[in-house]
Amino acid sequence: MNEEFQFGWVDDPDAVGEIVSELENKSFGATPAADVRFQDIPDHVHGWEVYKSATGQDWPEFNQGQIGSCVSFGTTQAILFSMSAERIAGQGERVVIPCMEAIYGGSRVEVGGGKLRGDGSIGAWAAKWIKDWGIIPQDVFGEYDLTKYKVDRCKEWGRSGVPDVLEPIAKEHPIADYVPVLTFENACKALASGYGINVCSQQGFSLERDNEGFCKTQGTWAHSMAFIGYRKGNRPGLFVVNSWGFKTTTGPNPGESPKSGWWVDASVADRMLRGGDSFAYADVKGFPIKKIDWSII
C-alpha cells in the first residue's frame, strides 16, 4: 500500500465484547428488522441515491488525511445513511455531517479511557460514543469552528478527548441504538430498514473497480469504512465507501456511485463482518427542520 493511505482500526475483540455485553440487543437477530425475510426486501438499496433524495446533493467526499482516524469516518458515513433514510421516511429531520474529530476523540478518550497509544480507535467505542454522548454537527460553537475537518484538531482531541464545553451539544444528538452485524444478509436487512453500517476489518482491496464496480481483494488493511448499499441478483454485494478522497479508486462507477467506494462481493462482505466490530446505527435525534416564516423579515 502507498504510504499516503492511512488506516487506524484497532482490532481488540475483548474491548468489543465488553461494549456488546452492555447492549440490550446483543445481536442483529434480536431486532425487529431481522424478522424481515431476505427475499422480501428490495432488490437493491443505493445509499448515495437515498442521500441525494434527502438533501438534493451528491454523496460528500471524505478524506481522513495523515492520521489513523478511519473509525470516525466509517462511523460518520454510516450515520449519514441512517439520517438520510430517516429524512425520506418523513421524520422531519435534517441531514447534517457529524464532526469526525469529536467521534475520534470521544471514542478514544471518553469511552476508551485514553488507553491507546498512537493513532486509531475501535468501532464499538465509536458506537458507544454516538449513543451515550452523541454527535456534534459540523458547525460553529463559540470559539470552536468545526465546519471543516482538521487533522491537527483530530490529533489533539485524540489525545485529550472532546472539550467539556462541547459534550452537552453532543448529548442533544444521540443515536437511538446500535447493534452488531455479522452477515451479508443481515447487513442487507439493516440497510433496507434504513440503518447504515460501520464496518471494521482486516480486508484490503485493489482500489481498481471492474466493469460492474467491484474491487478485488488484495492485502491486509486494519481499516474502518461504511456499507451504504446492497444489491441482490446475479452478483450480490455490499457497497462500501472509504475515507481517502475521490481520487484513490479507479475504474467504472456504475449508477453514479460515489467515487470513493466500490462493490464488495457477498462472500467477502461476510468475511469482513464476521470480525465482530461492525455495527448498524439507528436514527439520530434532534435535527428538526426549521419552519421559518421569512415573509415577516
PDB file of C-alpha atoms in Angstrom:
ATOM      1  CA  MET A   1       0.000   0.000   0.000  1.00  0.00           C
ATOM      2  CA  ASN A   2       1.020   3.533  -0.678  1.00  0.00           C
ATOM      3  CA  GLU A   3       2.262   5.285   2.450  1.00  0.00           C
ATOM      4  CA  GLU A   4      -0.165   8.161   1.849  1.00  0.00           C
ATOM      5  CA  PHE A   5      -3.114   5.935   2.781  1.00  0.00           C
ATOM      6  CA  GLN A   6      -3.894   5.873   6.489  1.00  0.00           C
ATOM      7  CA  PHE A   7      -5.796   3.183   8.367  1.00  0.00           C
ATOM      8  CA  GLY A   8      -6.425   3.283  12.116  1.00  0.00           C
ATOM      9  CA  TRP A   9      -8.723   0.466  13.201  1.00  0.00           C
ATOM     10  CA  VAL A  10      -7.511  -1.328  16.339  1.00  0.00           C
ATOM     11  CA  ASP A  11      -8.551  -4.992  16.375  1.00  0.00           C
ATOM     12  CA  ASP A  12      -9.414  -5.698  20.023  1.00  0.00           C
ATOM     13  CA  PRO A  13     -12.088  -8.411  20.443  1.00  0.00           C
ATOM     14  CA  ASP A  14     -12.044  -8.081  24.241  1.00  0.00           C
ATOM     15  CA  ALA A  15     -12.834  -4.362  24.089  1.00  0.00           C
ATOM     16  CA  VAL A  16     -15.615  -5.038  21.587  1.00  0.00           C
ATOM     17  CA  GLY A  17     -17.029  -7.835  23.727  1.00  0.00           C
ATOM     18  CA  GLU A  18     -17.150  -5.557  26.744  1.00  0.00           C
ATOM     19  CA  ILE A  19     -19.228  -3.000  24.840  1.00  0.00           C
ATOM     20  CA  VAL A  20     -21.539  -5.591  23.268  1.00  0.00           C
ATOM     21  CA  SER A  21     -22.192  -7.156  26.676  1.00  0.00           C
ATOM     22  CA  GLU A  22     -23.828  -3.869  27.726  1.00  0.00           C
ATOM     23  CA  LEU A  23     -26.309  -3.844  24.830  1.00  0.00           C
ATOM     24  CA  GLU A  24     -29.961  -4.741  25.168  1.00  0.00           C
ATOM     25  CA  ASN A  25     -29.840  -6.248  21.667  1.00  0.00           C
ATOM     26  CA  LYS A  26     -26.551  -8.122  21.530  1.00  0.00           C
ATOM     27  CA  SER A  27     -27.157  -9.419  18.009  1.00  0.00           C
ATOM     28  CA  PHE A  28     -28.983  -8.251  14.924  1.00  0.00           C
ATOM     29  CA  GLY A  29     -31.191 -11.323  15.241  1.00  0.00           C
ATOM     30  CA  ALA A  30     -32.717  -9.805  18.374  1.00  0.00           C
ATOM     31  CA  THR A  31     -34.047  -6.778  16.486  1.00  0.00           C
ATOM     32  CA  PRO A  32     -37.392  -6.446  14.646  1.00  0.00           C
ATOM     33  CA  ALA A  33     -35.515  -5.775  11.389  1.00  0.00           C
ATOM     34  CA  ALA A  34     -34.156  -9.328  11.482  1.00  0.00           C
ATOM     35  CA  ASP A  35     -37.671 -10.755  11.206  1.00  0.00           C
ATOM     36  CA  VAL A  36     -37.999  -9.493   7.635  1.00  0.00           C
ATOM     37  CA  ARG A  37     -37.345 -12.252   5.111  1.00  0.00           C
ATOM     38  CA  PHE A  38     -34.370 -11.641   2.855  1.00  0.00           C
ATOM     39  CA  GLN A  39     -36.444 -12.407  -0.239  1.00  0.00           C
ATOM     40  CA  ASP A  40     -38.944  -9.715   0.765  1.00  0.00           C
ATOM     41  CA  ILE A  41     -36.558  -6.759   0.928  1.00  0.00           C
ATOM     42  CA  PRO A  42     -35.955  -4.690  -2.253  1.00  0.00           C
ATOM     43  CA  ASP A  43     -33.527  -5.958  -4.875  1.00  0.00           C
ATOM     44  CA  HIS A  44     -31.186  -3.089  -4.051  1.00  0.00           C
ATOM     45  CA  VAL A  45     -30.681  -0.014  -1.913  1.00  0.00           C
ATOM     46  CA  HIS A  46     -28.206   2.654  -3.025  1.00  0.00           C
ATOM     47  CA  GLY A  47     -27.187   4.942  -0.185  1.00  0.00           C
ATOM     48  CA  TRP A  48     -25.993   7.726  -2.458  1.00  0.00           C
ATOM     49  CA  GLU A  49     -29.470   7.868  -4.007  1.00  0.00           C
ATOM     50  CA  VAL A  50     -31.014   7.946  -0.524  1.00  0.00           C
ATOM     51  CA  TYR A  51     -28.694  10.814   0.441  1.00  0.00           C
ATOM     52  CA  LYS A  52     -29.470  12.768  -2.731  1.00  0.00           C
ATOM     53  CA  SER A  53     -33.207  12.306  -2.220  1.00  0.00           C
ATOM     54  CA  ALA A  54     -32.857  13.607   1.344  1.00  0.00           C
ATOM     55  CA  THR A  55     -30.505  16.530   0.641  1.00  0.00           C
ATOM     56  CA  GLY A  56     -30.508  17.255  -3.086  1.00  0.00           C
ATOM     57  CA  GLN A  57     -26.727  16.772  -3.080  1.00  0.00           C
ATOM     58  CA  ASP A  58     -24.253  14.120  -4.175  1.00  0.00           C
ATOM     59  CA  TRP A  59     -22.549  11.920  -1.588  1.00  0.00           C
ATOM     60  CA  PRO A  60     -19.788  14.026   0.054  1.00  0.00           C
ATOM     61  CA  GLU A  61     -16.075  13.459  -0.395  1.00  0.00           C
ATOM     62  CA  PHE A  62     -14.273  12.439   2.797  1.00  0.00           C
ATOM     63  CA  ASN A  63     -10.530  12.339   3.405  1.00  0.00           C
ATOM     64  CA  GLN A  64      -9.087  11.474   6.810  1.00  0.00           C
ATOM     65  CA  GLY A  65      -5.628  12.828   5.932  1.00  0.00           C
ATOM     66  CA  GLN A  66      -2.406  11.807   7.632  1.00  0.00           C
ATOM     67  CA  ILE A  67      -3.886  10.283  10.774  1.00  0.00           C
ATOM     68  CA  GLY A  68      -5.399   6.905  11.574  1.00  0.00           C
ATOM     69  CA  SER A  69      -8.895   8.280  12.178  1.00  0.00           C
ATOM     70  CA  CYS A  70     -10.745   5.924   9.828  1.00  0.00           C
ATOM     71  CA  VAL A  71     -13.129   4.664  12.542  1.00  0.00           C
ATOM     72  CA  SER A  72     -14.595   8.142  12.898  1.00  0.00           C
ATOM     73  CA  PHE A  73     -15.078   8.380   9.132  1.00  0.00           C
ATOM     74  CA  GLY A  74     -16.657   4.943   8.820  1.00  0.00           C
ATOM     75  CA  THR A  75     -18.981   5.926  11.642  1.00  0.00           C
ATOM     76  CA  THR A  76     -19.774   9.289  10.056  1.00  0.00           C
ATOM     77  CA  GLN A  77     -20.684   7.860   6.669  1.00  0.00           C
ATOM     78  CA  ALA A  78     -22.845   5.158   8.224  1.00  0.00           C
ATOM     79  CA  ILE A  79     -24.640   7.871  10.221  1.00  0.00           C
ATOM     80  CA  LEU A  80     -25.231   9.859   7.017  1.00  0.00           C
ATOM     81  CA  PHE A  81     -27.043   6.883   5.532  1.00  0.00           C
ATOM     82  CA  SER A  82     -29.175   6.457   8.668  1.00  0.00           C
ATOM     83  CA  MET A  83     -30.028  10.161   8.803  1.00  0.00           C
ATOM     84  CA  SER A  84     -30.896  10.256   5.104  1.00  0.00           C
ATOM     85  CA  ALA A  85     -33.197   7.253   5.421  1.00  0.00           C
ATOM     86  CA  GLU A  86     -34.806   8.889   8.449  1.00  0.00           C
ATOM     87  CA  ARG A  87     -35.385  12.051   6.430  1.00  0.00           C
ATOM     88  CA  ILE A  88     -37.025  10.392   3.431  1.00  0.00           C
ATOM     89  CA  ALA A  89     -39.151   8.304   5.780  1.00  0.00           C
ATOM     90  CA  GLY A  90     -40.833  11.584   6.693  1.00  0.00           C
ATOM     91  CA  GLN A  91     -39.491  12.012  10.210  1.00  0.00           C
ATOM     92  CA  GLY A  92     -38.758  15.694   9.678  1.00  0.00           C
ATOM     93  CA  GLU A  93     -35.066  15.658  10.497  1.00  0.00           C
ATOM     94  CA  ARG A  94     -32.279  17.447   8.644  1.00  0.00           C
ATOM     95  CA  VAL A  95     -29.236  15.548   7.435  1.00  0.00           C
ATOM     96  CA  VAL A  96     -26.024  17.004   8.870  1.00  0.00           C
ATOM     97  CA  ILE A  97     -22.400  15.916   8.594  1.00  0.00           C
ATOM     98  CA  PRO A  98     -21.017  14.979  12.009  1.00  0.00           C
ATOM     99  CA  CYS A  99     -17.740  16.360  13.319  1.00  0.00           C
ATOM    100  CA  MET A 100     -15.316  13.482  12.755  1.00  0.00           C
ATOM    101  CA  GLU A 101     -12.783  14.835  15.247  1.00  0.00           C
ATOM    102  CA  ALA A 102     -15.351  14.535  18.048  1.00  0.00           C
ATOM    103  CA  ILE A 103     -16.145  10.916  17.192  1.00  0.00           C
ATOM    104  CA  TYR A 104     -12.437  10.138  17.089  1.00  0.00           C
ATOM    105  CA  GLY A 105     -11.564  11.865  20.363  1.00  0.00           C
ATOM    106  CA  GLY A 106     -14.720  10.774  22.157  1.00  0.00           C
ATOM    107  CA  SER A 107     -14.246   7.134  21.208  1.00  0.00           C
ATOM    108  CA  ARG A 108     -10.574   7.057  22.218  1.00  0.00           C
ATOM    109  CA  VAL A 109     -10.703   9.109  25.428  1.00  0.00           C
ATOM    110  CA  GLU A 110     -14.193   9.430  26.890  1.00  0.00           C
ATOM    111  CA  VAL A 111     -15.072   5.814  26.007  1.00  0.00           C
ATOM    112  CA  GLY A 112     -11.679   4.131  25.725  1.00  0.00           C
ATOM    113  CA  GLY A 113     -10.113   5.930  28.669  1.00  0.00           C
ATOM    114  CA  GLY A 114      -7.066   7.069  26.696  1.00  0.00           C
ATOM    115  CA  LYS A 115      -5.586   3.558  26.736  1.00  0.00           C
ATOM    116  CA  LEU A 116      -4.447   3.525  23.114  1.00  0.00           C
ATOM    117  CA  ARG A 117      -1.010   4.731  22.126  1.00  0.00           C
ATOM    118  CA  GLY A 118      -0.530   6.075  18.631  1.00  0.00           C
ATOM    119  CA  ASP A 119      -3.380   6.568  16.186  1.00  0.00           C
ATOM    120  CA  GLY A 120      -6.568   4.578  15.865  1.00  0.00           C
ATOM    121  CA  SER A 121      -9.755   3.548  17.597  1.00  0.00           C
ATOM    122  CA  ILE A 122     -12.265   0.708  17.903  1.00  0.00           C
ATOM    123  CA  GLY A 123     -15.600   0.512  16.124  1.00  0.00           C
ATOM    124  CA  ALA A 124     -17.500  -0.416  19.280  1.00  0.00           C
ATOM    125  CA  TRP A 125     -16.020   2.575  21.107  1.00  0.00           C
ATOM    126  CA  ALA A 126     -17.252   4.917  18.373  1.00  0.00           C
ATOM    127  CA  ALA A 127     -20.704   3.302  18.513  1.00  0.00           C
ATOM    128  CA  LYS A 128     -20.866   3.765  22.271  1.00  0.00           C
ATOM    129  CA  TRP A 129     -19.787   7.407  21.970  1.00  0.00           C
ATOM    130  CA  ILE A 130     -22.517   8.325  19.487  1.00  0.00           C
ATOM    131  CA  LYS A 131     -25.187   6.593  21.568  1.00  0.00           C
ATOM    132  CA  ASP A 132     -24.182   7.533  25.124  1.00  0.00           C
ATOM    133  CA  TRP A 133     -22.919  11.010  24.192  1.00  0.00           C
ATOM    134  CA  GLY A 134     -23.985  11.752  20.617  1.00  0.00           C
ATOM    135  CA  ILE A 135     -22.807  13.587  17.530  1.00  0.00           C
ATOM    136  CA  ILE A 136     -21.716  17.193  17.115  1.00  0.00           C
ATOM    137  CA  PRO A 137     -22.588  18.648  13.703  1.00  0.00           C
ATOM    138  CA  GLN A 138     -20.032  20.445  11.582  1.00  0.00           C
ATOM    139  CA  ASP A 139     -20.887  23.972  12.715  1.00  0.00           C
ATOM    140  CA  VAL A 140     -19.586  26.870  14.806  1.00  0.00           C
ATOM    141  CA  PHE A 141     -19.920  26.647  18.600  1.00  0.00           C
ATOM    142  CA  GLY A 142     -18.442  29.672  20.364  1.00  0.00           C
ATOM    143  CA  GLU A 143     -14.679  29.601  19.865  1.00  0.00           C
ATOM    144  CA  TYR A 144     -14.850  26.250  18.053  1.00  0.00           C
ATOM    145  CA  ASP A 145     -15.273  26.446  14.283  1.00  0.00           C
ATOM    146  CA  LEU A 146     -15.983  22.838  13.354  1.00  0.00           C
ATOM    147  CA  THR A 147     -17.288  23.496   9.865  1.00  0.00           C
ATOM    148  CA  LYS A 148     -14.341  21.698   8.252  1.00  0.00           C
ATOM    149  CA  TYR A 149     -12.431  18.604   9.325  1.00  0.00           C
ATOM    150  CA  LYS A 150      -8.883  19.327  10.504  1.00  0.00           C
ATOM    151  CA  VAL A 151      -6.189  16.726  11.039  1.00  0.00           C
ATOM    152  CA  ASP A 152      -4.436  18.739  13.765  1.00  0.00           C
ATOM    153  CA  ARG A 153      -7.648  19.013  15.782  1.00  0.00           C
ATOM    154  CA  CYS A 154      -8.270  15.310  15.271  1.00  0.00           C
ATOM    155  CA  LYS A 155      -4.827  14.529  16.671  1.00  0.00           C
ATOM    156  CA  GLU A 156      -5.324  16.885  19.606  1.00  0.00           C
ATOM    157  CA  TRP A 157      -8.747  15.532  20.567  1.00  0.00           C
ATOM    158  CA  GLY A 158      -7.457  12.006  20.044  1.00  0.00           C
ATOM    159  CA  ARG A 159      -5.051  12.723  22.912  1.00  0.00           C
ATOM    160  CA  SER A 160      -7.205  14.879  25.187  1.00  0.00           C
ATOM    161  CA  GLY A 161     -10.797  13.991  24.302  1.00  0.00           C
ATOM    162  CA  VAL A 162     -13.685  16.230  23.328  1.00  0.00           C
ATOM    163  CA  PRO A 163     -13.639  19.612  25.131  1.00  0.00           C
ATOM    164  CA  ASP A 164     -16.037  19.582  28.084  1.00  0.00           C
ATOM    165  CA  VAL A 165     -17.936  22.599  26.765  1.00  0.00           C
ATOM    166  CA  LEU A 166     -18.902  20.648  23.625  1.00  0.00           C
ATOM    167  CA  GLU A 167     -20.111  17.473  25.308  1.00  0.00           C
ATOM    168  CA  PRO A 168     -23.593  18.911  26.126  1.00  0.00           C
ATOM    169  CA  ILE A 169     -24.027  19.623  22.407  1.00  0.00           C
ATOM    170  CA  ALA A 170     -23.242  16.016  21.585  1.00  0.00           C
ATOM    171  CA  LYS A 171     -25.746  14.825  24.188  1.00  0.00           C
ATOM    172  CA  GLU A 172     -28.519  16.672  22.343  1.00  0.00           C
ATOM    173  CA  HIS A 173     -27.986  14.392  19.341  1.00  0.00           C
ATOM    174  CA  PRO A 174     -27.500  10.720  20.298  1.00  0.00           C
ATOM    175  CA  ILE A 175     -28.342   7.819  18.022  1.00  0.00           C
ATOM    176  CA  ALA A 176     -31.251   5.680  19.169  1.00  0.00           C
ATOM    177  CA  ASP A 177     -29.317   2.409  19.216  1.00  0.00           C
ATOM    178  CA  TYR A 178     -26.665   0.266  17.565  1.00  0.00           C
ATOM    179  CA  VAL A 179     -26.308  -3.466  17.043  1.00  0.00           C
ATOM    180  CA  PRO A 180     -23.592  -5.824  15.748  1.00  0.00           C
ATOM    181  CA  VAL A 181     -23.997  -7.039  12.163  1.00  0.00           C
ATOM    182  CA  LEU A 182     -22.177 -10.272  11.314  1.00  0.00           C
ATOM    183  CA  THR A 183     -23.544 -11.477   7.944  1.00  0.00           C
ATOM    184  CA  PHE A 184     -24.204 -10.215   4.442  1.00  0.00           C
ATOM    185  CA  GLU A 185     -27.923 -10.988   4.623  1.00  0.00           C
ATOM    186  CA  ASN A 186     -28.352  -9.172   7.925  1.00  0.00           C
ATOM    187  CA  ALA A 187     -26.419  -6.216   6.535  1.00  0.00           C
ATOM    188  CA  CYS A 188     -28.866  -6.053   3.638  1.00  0.00           C
ATOM    189  CA  LYS A 189     -31.801  -6.207   6.039  1.00  0.00           C
ATOM    190  CA  ALA A 190     -30.278  -3.435   8.139  1.00  0.00           C
ATOM    191  CA  LEU A 191     -29.763  -1.189   5.114  1.00  0.00           C
ATOM    192  CA  ALA A 192     -33.272  -1.945   3.837  1.00  0.00           C
ATOM    193  CA  SER A 193     -34.531  -0.823   7.259  1.00  0.00           C
ATOM    194  CA  GLY A 194     -32.619   2.457   6.994  1.00  0.00           C
ATOM    195  CA  TYR A 195     -29.600   1.645   9.167  1.00  0.00           C
ATOM    196  CA  GLY A 196     -26.098   2.464   7.920  1.00  0.00           C
ATOM    197  CA  ILE A 197     -23.222   0.159   8.880  1.00  0.00           C
ATOM    198  CA  ASN A 198     -19.704   0.956  10.049  1.00  0.00           C
ATOM    199  CA  VAL A 199     -17.522  -1.986   9.016  1.00  0.00           C
ATOM    200  CA  CYS A 200     -14.145  -2.652  10.622  1.00  0.00           C
ATOM    201  CA  SER A 201     -11.968  -5.422   9.221  1.00  0.00           C
ATOM    202  CA  GLN A 202      -8.547  -6.564   8.074  1.00  0.00           C
ATOM    203  CA  GLN A 203      -9.603  -6.963   4.433  1.00  0.00           C
ATOM    204  CA  GLY A 204      -7.707  -4.966   1.811  1.00  0.00           C
ATOM    205  CA  PHE A 205      -8.710  -4.220  -1.788  1.00  0.00           C
ATOM    206  CA  SER A 206      -7.116  -3.467  -5.150  1.00  0.00           C
ATOM    207  CA  LEU A 207      -8.703   0.020  -5.487  1.00  0.00           C
ATOM    208  CA  GLU A 208      -9.459  -0.690  -9.161  1.00  0.00           C
ATOM    209  CA  ARG A 209     -13.119  -1.329  -9.941  1.00  0.00           C
ATOM    210  CA  ASP A 210     -14.135  -3.832 -12.602  1.00  0.00           C
ATOM    211  CA  ASN A 211     -16.902  -3.197 -15.144  1.00  0.00           C
ATOM    212  CA  GLU A 212     -19.564  -3.869 -12.508  1.00  0.00           C
ATOM    213  CA  GLY A 213     -17.916  -1.597  -9.940  1.00  0.00           C
ATOM    214  CA  PHE A 214     -16.436  -4.363  -7.747  1.00  0.00           C
ATOM    215  CA  CYS A 215     -12.872  -4.320  -6.375  1.00  0.00           C
ATOM    216  CA  LYS A 216     -10.832  -7.479  -5.912  1.00  0.00           C
ATOM    217  CA  THR A 217      -9.488  -8.372  -2.502  1.00  0.00           C
ATOM    218  CA  GLN A 218      -5.831  -7.584  -2.051  1.00  0.00           C
ATOM    219  CA  GLY A 219      -3.622  -7.394   1.012  1.00  0.00           C
ATOM    220  CA  THR A 220      -4.473  -6.568   4.591  1.00  0.00           C
ATOM    221  CA  TRP A 221      -5.923  -3.326   5.934  1.00  0.00           C
ATOM    222  CA  ALA A 222      -6.680  -2.626   9.604  1.00  0.00           C
ATOM    223  CA  HIS A 223      -9.359  -0.264   8.442  1.00  0.00           C
ATOM    224  CA  SER A 224     -12.862   1.084   9.022  1.00  0.00           C
ATOM    225  CA  MET A 225     -15.283   2.048   6.255  1.00  0.00           C
ATOM    226  CA  ALA A 226     -19.070   2.137   5.828  1.00  0.00           C
ATOM    227  CA  PHE A 227     -21.534  -0.077   3.995  1.00  0.00           C
ATOM    228  CA  ILE A 228     -24.206   2.183   2.485  1.00  0.00           C
ATOM    229  CA  GLY A 229     -25.831  -0.019  -0.147  1.00  0.00           C
ATOM    230  CA  TYR A 230     -26.561  -3.555  -1.257  1.00  0.00           C
ATOM    231  CA  ARG A 231     -27.556  -5.459  -4.381  1.00  0.00           C
ATOM    232  CA  LYS A 232     -29.053  -8.907  -4.801  1.00  0.00           C
ATOM    233  CA  GLY A 233     -29.338 -10.615  -8.198  1.00  0.00           C
ATOM    234  CA  ASN A 234     -26.636 -12.490 -10.108  1.00  0.00           C
ATOM    235  CA  ARG A 235     -23.736 -10.876  -8.262  1.00  0.00           C
ATOM    236  CA  PRO A 236     -24.873  -9.888  -4.785  1.00  0.00           C
ATOM    237  CA  GLY A 237     -22.759  -7.498  -2.764  1.00  0.00           C
ATOM    238  CA  LEU A 238     -22.483  -4.514  -0.462  1.00  0.00           C
ATOM    239  CA  PHE A 239     -21.308  -1.043  -1.448  1.00  0.00           C
ATOM    240  CA  VAL A 240     -18.534   0.327   0.751  1.00  0.00           C
ATOM    241  CA  VAL A 241     -17.358   3.944   0.986  1.00  0.00           C
ATOM    242  CA  ASN A 242     -13.825   4.822   2.016  1.00  0.00           C
ATOM    243  CA  SER A 243     -12.194   7.906   3.574  1.00  0.00           C
ATOM    244  CA  TRP A 244      -9.268   8.589   1.252  1.00  0.00           C
ATOM    245  CA  GLY A 245     -10.959  11.043  -1.109  1.00  0.00           C
ATOM    246  CA  PHE A 246     -12.385  10.561  -4.592  1.00  0.00           C
ATOM    247  CA  LYS A 247      -9.128  10.040  -6.495  1.00  0.00           C
ATOM    248  CA  THR A 248      -7.737   6.897  -4.877  1.00  0.00           C
ATOM    249  CA  THR A 249     -10.082   4.370  -6.512  1.00  0.00           C
ATOM    250  CA  THR A 250     -10.178   3.958 -10.295  1.00  0.00           C
ATOM    251  CA  GLY A 251     -12.425   2.250 -12.810  1.00  0.00           C
ATOM    252  CA  PRO A 252     -16.130   2.451 -13.650  1.00  0.00           C
ATOM    253  CA  ASN A 253     -18.623   3.531 -11.006  1.00  0.00           C
ATOM    254  CA  PRO A 254     -21.955   2.306 -12.379  1.00  0.00           C
ATOM    255  CA  GLY A 255     -25.092   4.120 -11.285  1.00  0.00           C
ATOM    256  CA  GLU A 256     -23.138   7.278 -10.426  1.00  0.00           C
ATOM    257  CA  SER A 257     -22.000   5.699  -7.178  1.00  0.00           C
ATOM    258  CA  PRO A 258     -19.510   7.660  -5.041  1.00  0.00           C
ATOM    259  CA  LYS A 259     -16.003   7.655  -6.481  1.00  0.00           C
ATOM    260  CA  SER A 260     -14.659   6.860  -3.014  1.00  0.00           C
ATOM    261  CA  GLY A 261     -16.414   3.478  -2.970  1.00  0.00           C
ATOM    262  CA  TRP A 262     -16.841   0.127  -4.665  1.00  0.00           C
ATOM    263  CA  TRP A 263     -18.933  -3.026  -4.556  1.00  0.00           C
ATOM    264  CA  VAL A 264     -17.811  -5.911  -2.329  1.00  0.00           C
ATOM    265  CA  ASP A 265     -18.852  -9.462  -3.192  1.00  0.00           C
ATOM    266  CA  ALA A 266     -21.244 -11.046  -0.678  1.00  0.00           C
ATOM    267  CA  SER A 267     -18.760 -13.727   0.404  1.00  0.00           C
ATOM    268  CA  VAL A 268     -16.110 -11.062   1.068  1.00  0.00           C
ATOM    269  CA  ALA A 269     -18.605  -8.910   2.968  1.00  0.00           C
ATOM    270  CA  ASP A 270     -19.484 -11.932   5.126  1.00  0.00           C
ATOM    271  CA  ARG A 271     -15.819 -12.391   5.974  1.00  0.00           C
ATOM    272  CA  MET A 272     -15.381  -8.715   6.847  1.00  0.00           C
ATOM    273  CA  LEU A 273     -18.441  -8.632   9.087  1.00  0.00           C
ATOM    274  CA  ARG A 274     -17.506 -11.833  10.937  1.00  0.00           C
ATOM    275  CA  GLY A 275     -14.663  -9.886  12.548  1.00  0.00           C
ATOM    276  CA  GLY A 276     -17.303  -8.699  15.030  1.00  0.00           C
ATOM    277  CA  ASP A 277     -16.561  -4.964  15.222  1.00  0.00           C
ATOM    278  CA  SER A 278     -19.168  -3.767  12.715  1.00  0.00           C
ATOM    279  CA  PHE A 279     -22.392  -2.058  13.776  1.00  0.00           C
ATOM    280  CA  ALA A 280     -25.656  -0.802  12.295  1.00  0.00           C
ATOM    281  CA  TYR A 281     -26.830   2.578  13.578  1.00  0.00           C
ATOM    282  CA  ALA A 282     -30.442   3.544  14.231  1.00  0.00           C
ATOM    283  CA  ASP A 283     -31.930   7.044  13.954  1.00  0.00           C
ATOM    284  CA  VAL A 284     -30.236  10.234  15.120  1.00  0.00           C
ATOM    285  CA  LYS A 285     -32.108  12.536  17.498  1.00  0.00           C
ATOM    286  CA  GLY A 286     -32.568  16.238  17.341  1.00  0.00           C
ATOM    287  CA  PHE A 287     -32.114  17.915  13.958  1.00  0.00           C
ATOM    288  CA  PRO A 288     -35.659  19.087  13.214  1.00  0.00           C
ATOM    289  CA  ILE A 289     -36.373  21.058  10.071  1.00  0.00           C
ATOM    290  CA  LYS A 290     -36.938  24.677  10.995  1.00  0.00           C
ATOM    291  CA  LYS A 291     -40.091  26.184   9.544  1.00  0.00           C
ATOM    292  CA  ILE A 292     -39.291  29.894   9.291  1.00  0.00           C
ATOM    293  CA  ASP A 293     -41.790  32.466   8.065  1.00  0.00           C
ATOM    294  CA  TRP A 294     -39.423  34.616   6.019  1.00  0.00           C
ATOM    295  CA  SER A 295     -42.291  36.912   4.988  1.00  0.00           C
ATOM    296  CA  ILE A 296     -42.018  38.701   8.341  1.00  0.00           C
ATOM    297  CA  ILE A 297     -38.425  39.783   7.689  1.00  0.00           C
TER     298      ILE A 297
END
